[in-house]
XYZ file of C-alpha atoms in Angstrom:
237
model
C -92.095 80.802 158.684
C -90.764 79.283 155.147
C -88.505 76.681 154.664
C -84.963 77.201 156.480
C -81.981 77.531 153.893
C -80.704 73.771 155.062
C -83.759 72.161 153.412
C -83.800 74.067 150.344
C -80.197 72.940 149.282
C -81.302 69.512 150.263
C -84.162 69.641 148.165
C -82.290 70.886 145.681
C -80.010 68.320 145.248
C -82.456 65.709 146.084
C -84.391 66.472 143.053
C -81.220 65.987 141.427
C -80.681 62.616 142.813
C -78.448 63.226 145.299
C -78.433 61.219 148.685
C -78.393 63.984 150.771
C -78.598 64.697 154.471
C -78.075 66.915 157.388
C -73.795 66.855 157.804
C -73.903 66.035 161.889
C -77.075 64.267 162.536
C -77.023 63.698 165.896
C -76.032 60.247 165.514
C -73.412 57.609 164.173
C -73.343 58.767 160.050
C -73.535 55.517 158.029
C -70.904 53.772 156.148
C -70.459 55.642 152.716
C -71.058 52.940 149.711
C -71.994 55.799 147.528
C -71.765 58.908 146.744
C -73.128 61.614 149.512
C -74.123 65.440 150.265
C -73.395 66.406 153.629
C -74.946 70.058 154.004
C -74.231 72.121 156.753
C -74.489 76.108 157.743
C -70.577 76.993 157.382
C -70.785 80.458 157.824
C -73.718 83.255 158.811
C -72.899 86.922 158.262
C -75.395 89.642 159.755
C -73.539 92.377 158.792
C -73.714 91.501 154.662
C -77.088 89.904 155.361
C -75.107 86.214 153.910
C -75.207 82.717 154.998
C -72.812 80.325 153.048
C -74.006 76.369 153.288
C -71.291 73.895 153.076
C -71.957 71.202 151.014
C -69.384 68.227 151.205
C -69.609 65.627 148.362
C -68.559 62.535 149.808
C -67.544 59.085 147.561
C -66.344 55.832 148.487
C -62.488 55.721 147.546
C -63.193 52.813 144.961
C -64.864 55.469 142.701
C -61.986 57.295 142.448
C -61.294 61.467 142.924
C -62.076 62.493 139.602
C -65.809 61.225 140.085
C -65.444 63.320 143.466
C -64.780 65.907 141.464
C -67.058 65.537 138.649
C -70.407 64.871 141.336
C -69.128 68.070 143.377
C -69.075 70.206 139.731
C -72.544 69.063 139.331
C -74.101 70.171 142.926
C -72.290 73.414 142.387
C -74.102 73.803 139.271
C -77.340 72.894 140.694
C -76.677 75.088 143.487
C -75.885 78.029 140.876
C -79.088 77.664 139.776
C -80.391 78.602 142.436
C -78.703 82.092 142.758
C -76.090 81.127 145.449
C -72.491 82.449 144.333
C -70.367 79.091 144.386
C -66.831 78.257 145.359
C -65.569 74.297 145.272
C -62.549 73.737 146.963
C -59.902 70.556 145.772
C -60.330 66.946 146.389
C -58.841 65.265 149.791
C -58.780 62.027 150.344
C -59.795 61.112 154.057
C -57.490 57.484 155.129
C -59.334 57.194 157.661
C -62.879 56.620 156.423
C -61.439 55.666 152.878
C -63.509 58.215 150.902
C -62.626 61.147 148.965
C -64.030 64.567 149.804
C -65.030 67.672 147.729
C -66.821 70.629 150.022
C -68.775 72.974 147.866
C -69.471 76.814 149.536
C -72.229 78.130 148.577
C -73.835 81.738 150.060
C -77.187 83.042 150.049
C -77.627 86.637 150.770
C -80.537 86.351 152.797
C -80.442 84.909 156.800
C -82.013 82.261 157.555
C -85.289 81.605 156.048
C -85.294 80.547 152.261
C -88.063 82.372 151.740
C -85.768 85.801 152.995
C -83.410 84.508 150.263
C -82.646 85.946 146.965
C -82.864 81.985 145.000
C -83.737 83.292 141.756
C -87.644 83.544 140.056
C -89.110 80.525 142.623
C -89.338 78.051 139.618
C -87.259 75.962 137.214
C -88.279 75.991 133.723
C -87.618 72.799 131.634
C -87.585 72.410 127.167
C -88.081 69.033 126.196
C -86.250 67.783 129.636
C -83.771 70.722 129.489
C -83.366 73.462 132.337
C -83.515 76.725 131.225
C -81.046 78.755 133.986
C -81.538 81.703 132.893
C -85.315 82.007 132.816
C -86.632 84.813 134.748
C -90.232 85.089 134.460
C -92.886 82.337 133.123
C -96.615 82.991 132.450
C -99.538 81.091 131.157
C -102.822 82.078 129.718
C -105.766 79.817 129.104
C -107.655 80.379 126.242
C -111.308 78.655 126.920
C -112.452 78.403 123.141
C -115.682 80.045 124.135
C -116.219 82.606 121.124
C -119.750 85.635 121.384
C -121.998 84.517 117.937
C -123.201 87.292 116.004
C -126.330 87.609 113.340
C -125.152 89.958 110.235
C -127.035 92.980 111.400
C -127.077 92.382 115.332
C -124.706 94.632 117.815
C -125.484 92.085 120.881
C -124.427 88.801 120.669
C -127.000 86.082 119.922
C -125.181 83.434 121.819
C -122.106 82.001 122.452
C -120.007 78.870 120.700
C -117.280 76.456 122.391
C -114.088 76.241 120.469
C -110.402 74.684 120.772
C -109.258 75.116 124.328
C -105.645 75.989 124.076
C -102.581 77.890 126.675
C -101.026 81.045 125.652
C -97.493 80.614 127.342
C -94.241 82.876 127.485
C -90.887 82.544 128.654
C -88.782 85.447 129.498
C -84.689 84.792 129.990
C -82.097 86.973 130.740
C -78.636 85.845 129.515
C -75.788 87.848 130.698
C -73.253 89.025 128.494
C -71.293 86.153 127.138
C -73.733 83.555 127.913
C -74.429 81.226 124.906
C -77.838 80.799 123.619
C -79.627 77.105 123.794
C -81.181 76.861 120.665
C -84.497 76.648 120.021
C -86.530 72.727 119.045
C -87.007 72.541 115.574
C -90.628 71.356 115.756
C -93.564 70.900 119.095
C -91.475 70.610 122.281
C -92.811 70.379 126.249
C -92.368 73.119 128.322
C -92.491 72.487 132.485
C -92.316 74.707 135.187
C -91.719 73.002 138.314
C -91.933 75.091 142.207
C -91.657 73.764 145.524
C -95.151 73.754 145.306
C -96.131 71.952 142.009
C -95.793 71.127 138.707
C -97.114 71.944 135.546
C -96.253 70.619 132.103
C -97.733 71.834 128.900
C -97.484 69.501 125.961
C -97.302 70.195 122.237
C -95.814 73.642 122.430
C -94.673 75.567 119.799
C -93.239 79.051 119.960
C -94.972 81.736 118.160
C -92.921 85.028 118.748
C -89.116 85.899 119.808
C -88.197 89.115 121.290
C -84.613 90.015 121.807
C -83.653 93.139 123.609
C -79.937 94.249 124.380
C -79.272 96.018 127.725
C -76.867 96.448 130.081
C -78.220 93.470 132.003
C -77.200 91.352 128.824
C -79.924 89.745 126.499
C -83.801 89.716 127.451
C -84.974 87.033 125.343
C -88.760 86.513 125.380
C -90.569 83.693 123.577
C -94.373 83.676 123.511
C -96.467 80.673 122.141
C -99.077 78.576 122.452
C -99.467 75.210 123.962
C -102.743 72.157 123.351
C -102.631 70.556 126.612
C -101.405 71.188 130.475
C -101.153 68.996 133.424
C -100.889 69.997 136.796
C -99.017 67.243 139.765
C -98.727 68.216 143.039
C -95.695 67.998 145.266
C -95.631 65.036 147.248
C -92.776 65.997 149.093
């Protein structure tokens, strides 16, 4: 069994910083002094193998609608990311419970399991602290440094040397038509790949290679290059 599509979108927005829970919890919901992210299934359809998650965005009325707004914009963004088509609804302002409300719909085509979803690649892909949304594919190859010695004259080997131990990486984005291009860092950047799994980062990267190919799809864009170091942290949560 994988993770049910209810904790993946709070994940999601947790790792955003998002205080987000559950929308009817079983209990009496706590007073709202901050900005929240009720989730809840809204809608499961069988037939077009869909389930849309409704995601209300939930501030105190001192912060105003706009900021309503403006927090709902960026959980449908996060939510984009990960493949779900989108739809935020207006502002309403609740008298009751003196907050302001924003519900963001977002559907999966999958049914209930995340791991039955279509969510994109299954990672996020960061440059210098900057998601890359439209990465696709991400690969990395280490390069050990050992290097086979020869004699001038000898076929075999006579032994074998330790070099520089280094990470061949690549990249591969697909930007559909219209999408701008981010643009490149102008000297060693850090590239991390985070899963629900784990994360790696690779420091003191620099790309060695761009391919650009024009389809259809839009524009491939694959970068290849090489980083010094990586570090691997597992998911504590």
């Amino acid at each position: 069994m994988g993770i049910s599509i209810l904790e993946l979108v709070l994940r999601r927005l947790r790792e955003a910083n998002f205080t987000a829970d559950i929308a009817y919890p079983g209990q009496k919901y706590p007073k709202v002094d901050k900005t929240v992210a009720a989730v809840h299934i809204q809608k499961v359809d069988r037939a077009n193998m869909t389930v849309t998650v409704e995601v209300n965005i939930i501030c105190p009325a001192s912060m105003g609608g706009t900021t309503c707004e403006l927090e709902a914009l960026r959980a449908t963004e996060i939510l984009r990311w990960s493949r779900a088509v989108c739809v935020q609804n207006g502002c309403t302002y609740d008298g009751v419970a003196q907050v302001y409300v924003v519900a963001v719909l977002a559907t999966f085509t999958c049914v209930t399991e995340a791991d039955k979803c279509s969510l994109g690649p299954g990672f996020y892909a960061y440059i210098n602290g900057l998601m890359q949304p439209n990465a696709v594919a991400v690969s990395a190859e280490e390069d050990t440094g050992f290097r086979a010695e020869y004699v001038t004259g000898e076929s075999a080997p006579a032994g074998i040397s330790q070099g520089q131990t280094l990470w061949h990486i690549q990249l591969e984005e697909l930007l559909p038509a219209g999408t701008a291009e981010t643009a490149d860092p102008p000297g060693a950047f850090e590239l991390k790949i985070v899963t629900d799994v784990k994360t790696e980062v690779f420091y003191h990267c620099r790309w060695t290679s761009v391919k650009r190919e024009f389809s259809r799809e839009g524009l491939r864009k694959t970068r290849r290059g090489i980083a010094m170091l990586r570090e691997e942290k597992e998911d504590d949560g």
